[in-house]
Amino acid sequence: EAGVAQSPRYKIIEKRQSVAFWCNPISGHATLYWYQQILGQGPKLLIQFQNNGVVDDSQLPKDRFSAERLKGVDSTLKIQPAKLEDSAVYLCASSLEQGSYEQYFGPGTRLTVT
Amino acid sequence: GNSVTQMEGPVTLSEEAFLTINCTYTATGYPSLFWYVQYPGEGLQLLLKATKADDKGSNKGFEATYRKETTSFHLEKGSVQVSDSAVYFCALSPNTGGFKTIFGAGTRLFVKA
């Protein structure tokens, strides 16, 4: 089966610009996650979707970050405007359901904000 | 709140040495516990998991036992190989409530030939 797809793989922008990331999860997976991974740290959950609905977005900086999952499949994560501290790898993952189910990760998008 | 604490790295071992990477957690209830591995240039992938107390997860020679009494899930391997060089992440996922997965900071392992 195809894995989790993400694009772009790399992005360099200047601060105050906007950027969008795209994720296509594994077919049939109800749960989709966006994580931020800063160099040397573990992934930090930004937002978790169960089908179309948001389960948790408590660590999403809502003044600049937004995410949507239309029709319960693909998802986009947007940052507007970007700050220097947003430089990180943005990981998308999906799983069949929440809880004890394995998460499958995409390759990530490395964002550099200059 | 829930949290995961891993031993700091990097850990450097010679090939065929014994590996232990410590992981302890804080959680309400009975979460599921995971070890994920990230090889250089790749995304995270599940290494093993355990869903209840005293369960032992195992895969590719790695093992970890869910210890409720010590709130631990230490990763072990009897004989490491150069190809095991990677970053290892311990994680927990509650089985009730918000199901938010918490990852540890990761432990980088270097194995020398």
PDB file of C-alpha atoms in Angstrom, chain B:
ATOM      1  CA  GLY B   1      -0.560  16.053  32.293  1.00  0.00           C
ATOM      2  CA  ASN B   2       0.943  13.204  30.339  1.00  0.00           C
ATOM      3  CA  SER B   3       4.671  13.172  29.664  1.00  0.00           C
ATOM      4  CA  VAL B   4       7.521  10.952  28.476  1.00  0.00           C
ATOM      5  CA  THR B   5      11.132  11.147  29.649  1.00  0.00           C
ATOM      6  CA  GLN B   6      13.961   9.404  27.789  1.00  0.00           C
ATOM      7  CA  MET B   7      17.617   9.076  28.628  1.00  0.00           C
ATOM      8  CA  GLU B   8      19.717  11.691  26.916  1.00  0.00           C
ATOM      9  CA  GLY B   9      21.995  10.759  24.077  1.00  0.00           C
ATOM     10  CA  PRO B  10      23.962  10.269  22.141  1.00  0.00           C
ATOM     11  CA  VAL B  11      24.632   6.665  23.049  1.00  0.00           C
ATOM     12  CA  THR B  12      27.715   5.204  21.375  1.00  0.00           C
ATOM     13  CA  LEU B  13      28.246   1.443  21.343  1.00  0.00           C
ATOM     14  CA  SER B  14      30.441  -1.046  19.578  1.00  0.00           C
ATOM     15  CA  GLU B  15      28.860  -3.634  17.354  1.00  0.00           C
ATOM     16  CA  GLU B  16      27.430  -6.629  19.272  1.00  0.00           C
ATOM     17  CA  ALA B  17      27.162  -4.642  22.525  1.00  0.00           C
ATOM     18  CA  PHE B  18      24.024  -4.720  24.689  1.00  0.00           C
ATOM     19  CA  LEU B  19      21.684  -1.753  24.366  1.00  0.00           C
ATOM     20  CA  THR B  20      19.359  -0.200  26.909  1.00  0.00           C
ATOM     21  CA  ILE B  21      17.537   3.081  26.335  1.00  0.00           C
ATOM     22  CA  ASN B  22      15.515   4.154  29.353  1.00  0.00           C
ATOM     23  CA  CYS B  23      12.000   5.564  29.066  1.00  0.00           C
ATOM     24  CA  THR B  24       9.644   6.543  31.867  1.00  0.00           C
ATOM     25  CA  TYR B  25       6.230   8.074  31.588  1.00  0.00           C
ATOM     26  CA  THR B  26       3.562   9.955  33.502  1.00  0.00           C
ATOM     27  CA  ALA B  27      -0.042   9.351  32.554  1.00  0.00           C
ATOM     28  CA  THR B  28      -3.498   8.922  33.958  1.00  0.00           C
ATOM     29  CA  GLY B  29      -5.115   5.594  33.291  1.00  0.00           C
ATOM     30  CA  TYR B  30      -3.517   2.960  31.107  1.00  0.00           C
ATOM     31  CA  PRO B  31      -1.968   4.396  27.947  1.00  0.00           C
ATOM     32  CA  SER B  32      -0.503   2.446  25.064  1.00  0.00           C
ATOM     33  CA  LEU B  33       3.282   2.709  24.821  1.00  0.00           C
ATOM     34  CA  PHE B  34       5.410   2.800  21.675  1.00  0.00           C
ATOM     35  CA  TRP B  35       8.969   2.920  20.441  1.00  0.00           C
ATOM     36  CA  TYR B  36       9.482   4.623  17.091  1.00  0.00           C
ATOM     37  CA  VAL B  37      12.768   4.733  15.169  1.00  0.00           C
ATOM     38  CA  GLN B  38      13.992   7.383  12.756  1.00  0.00           C
ATOM     39  CA  TYR B  39      16.819   6.368  10.438  1.00  0.00           C
ATOM     40  CA  PRO B  40      18.914   9.120   8.853  1.00  0.00           C
ATOM     41  CA  GLY B  41      16.946  10.998   6.208  1.00  0.00           C
ATOM     42  CA  GLU B  42      13.744   9.049   6.809  1.00  0.00           C
ATOM     43  CA  GLY B  43      10.442   9.514   8.618  1.00  0.00           C
ATOM     44  CA  LEU B  44       9.546   7.842  11.909  1.00  0.00           C
ATOM     45  CA  GLN B  45       8.436   4.231  11.819  1.00  0.00           C
ATOM     46  CA  LEU B  46       6.980   2.048  14.513  1.00  0.00           C
ATOM     47  CA  LEU B  47       9.498  -0.324  16.096  1.00  0.00           C
ATOM     48  CA  LEU B  48       7.290  -1.973  18.733  1.00  0.00           C
ATOM     49  CA  LYS B  49       4.370  -1.309  21.024  1.00  0.00           C
ATOM     50  CA  ALA B  50       2.575  -2.573  24.145  1.00  0.00           C
ATOM     51  CA  THR B  51      -1.002  -1.824  25.040  1.00  0.00           C
ATOM     52  CA  LYS B  52      -1.352  -3.067  28.627  1.00  0.00           C
ATOM     53  CA  ALA B  53       0.688  -3.705  31.756  1.00  0.00           C
ATOM     54  CA  ASP B  54       3.234  -6.551  31.565  1.00  0.00           C
ATOM     55  CA  ASP B  55       2.937  -6.770  27.775  1.00  0.00           C
ATOM     56  CA  LYS B  56       6.247  -7.198  25.976  1.00  0.00           C
ATOM     57  CA  GLY B  57       6.640  -5.658  22.545  1.00  0.00           C
ATOM     58  CA  SER B  58       9.345  -7.048  20.284  1.00  0.00           C
ATOM     59  CA  ASN B  59      10.621  -6.544  16.760  1.00  0.00           C
ATOM     60  CA  LYS B  60      13.952  -6.941  14.913  1.00  0.00           C
ATOM     61  CA  GLY B  61      15.661  -8.148  18.101  1.00  0.00           C
ATOM     62  CA  PHE B  62      14.460  -5.163  20.143  1.00  0.00           C
ATOM     63  CA  GLU B  63      12.253  -5.652  23.206  1.00  0.00           C
ATOM     64  CA  ALA B  64      10.442  -3.464  25.721  1.00  0.00           C
ATOM     65  CA  THR B  65       8.164  -4.440  28.617  1.00  0.00           C
ATOM     66  CA  TYR B  66       5.289  -2.267  29.870  1.00  0.00           C
ATOM     67  CA  ARG B  67       5.964  -1.863  33.615  1.00  0.00           C
ATOM     68  CA  LYS B  68       3.041  -0.198  35.334  1.00  0.00           C
ATOM     69  CA  GLU B  69       4.614  -0.334  38.801  1.00  0.00           C
ATOM     70  CA  THR B  70       7.694   1.621  37.688  1.00  0.00           C
ATOM     71  CA  THR B  71       5.945   3.536  34.846  1.00  0.00           C
ATOM     72  CA  SER B  72       8.702   2.462  32.491  1.00  0.00           C
ATOM     73  CA  PHE B  73       9.107   1.082  28.971  1.00  0.00           C
ATOM     74  CA  HIS B  74      12.853   0.589  28.511  1.00  0.00           C
ATOM     75  CA  LEU B  75      14.125  -0.472  25.088  1.00  0.00           C
ATOM     76  CA  GLU B  76      16.681  -3.308  24.963  1.00  0.00           C
ATOM     77  CA  LYS B  77      18.605  -5.244  22.343  1.00  0.00           C
ATOM     78  CA  GLY B  78      21.078  -7.984  23.076  1.00  0.00           C
ATOM     79  CA  SER B  79      23.515  -7.344  20.214  1.00  0.00           C
ATOM     80  CA  VAL B  80      23.417  -4.112  18.209  1.00  0.00           C
ATOM     81  CA  GLN B  81      24.522  -3.723  14.622  1.00  0.00           C
ATOM     82  CA  VAL B  82      25.857  -0.732  12.712  1.00  0.00           C
ATOM     83  CA  SER B  83      22.523  -0.609  10.883  1.00  0.00           C
ATOM     84  CA  ASP B  84      20.753   0.118  14.191  1.00  0.00           C
ATOM     85  CA  SER B  85      22.272   3.601  14.251  1.00  0.00           C
ATOM     86  CA  ALA B  86      19.263   5.923  14.390  1.00  0.00           C
ATOM     87  CA  VAL B  87      17.203   8.098  16.707  1.00  0.00           C
ATOM     88  CA  TYR B  88      14.784   6.231  18.977  1.00  0.00           C
ATOM     89  CA  PHE B  89      11.608   7.869  20.328  1.00  0.00           C
ATOM     90  CA  CYS B  90       9.484   6.604  23.193  1.00  0.00           C
ATOM     91  CA  ALA B  91       5.827   7.641  23.004  1.00  0.00           C
ATOM     92  CA  LEU B  92       2.523   7.177  24.794  1.00  0.00           C
ATOM     93  CA  SER B  93      -1.033   7.409  23.560  1.00  0.00           C
ATOM     94  CA  PRO B  94      -3.950   7.535  25.981  1.00  0.00           C
ATOM     95  CA  ASN B  95      -6.732   5.073  25.299  1.00  0.00           C
ATOM     96  CA  THR B  96      -9.386   7.433  26.588  1.00  0.00           C
ATOM     97  CA  GLY B  97     -10.053  11.129  26.405  1.00  0.00           C
ATOM     98  CA  GLY B  98      -8.263  13.091  23.726  1.00  0.00           C
ATOM     99  CA  PHE B  99      -5.944  10.302  22.519  1.00  0.00           C
ATOM    100  CA  LYS B 100      -3.131  12.838  22.175  1.00  0.00           C
ATOM    101  CA  THR B 101       0.190  11.099  21.530  1.00  0.00           C
ATOM    102  CA  ILE B 102       3.179  12.401  23.495  1.00  0.00           C
ATOM    103  CA  PHE B 103       6.717  11.754  22.258  1.00  0.00           C
ATOM    104  CA  GLY B 104       9.944  11.815  24.227  1.00  0.00           C
ATOM    105  CA  ALA B 105      12.849  13.957  23.046  1.00  0.00           C
ATOM    106  CA  GLY B 106      14.563  11.048  21.317  1.00  0.00           C
ATOM    107  CA  THR B 107      17.844   9.231  21.942  1.00  0.00           C
ATOM    108  CA  ARG B 108      20.433   9.084  19.201  1.00  0.00           C
ATOM    109  CA  LEU B 109      22.320   5.795  18.935  1.00  0.00           C
ATOM    110  CA  PHE B 110      25.660   5.415  17.156  1.00  0.00           C
ATOM    111  CA  VAL B 111      26.993   1.903  16.632  1.00  0.00           C
ATOM    112  CA  LYS B 112      30.664   1.549  15.639  1.00  0.00           C
ATOM    113  CA  ALA B 113      31.992  -1.357  13.626  1.00  0.00           C
TER     114      ALA B 113
END
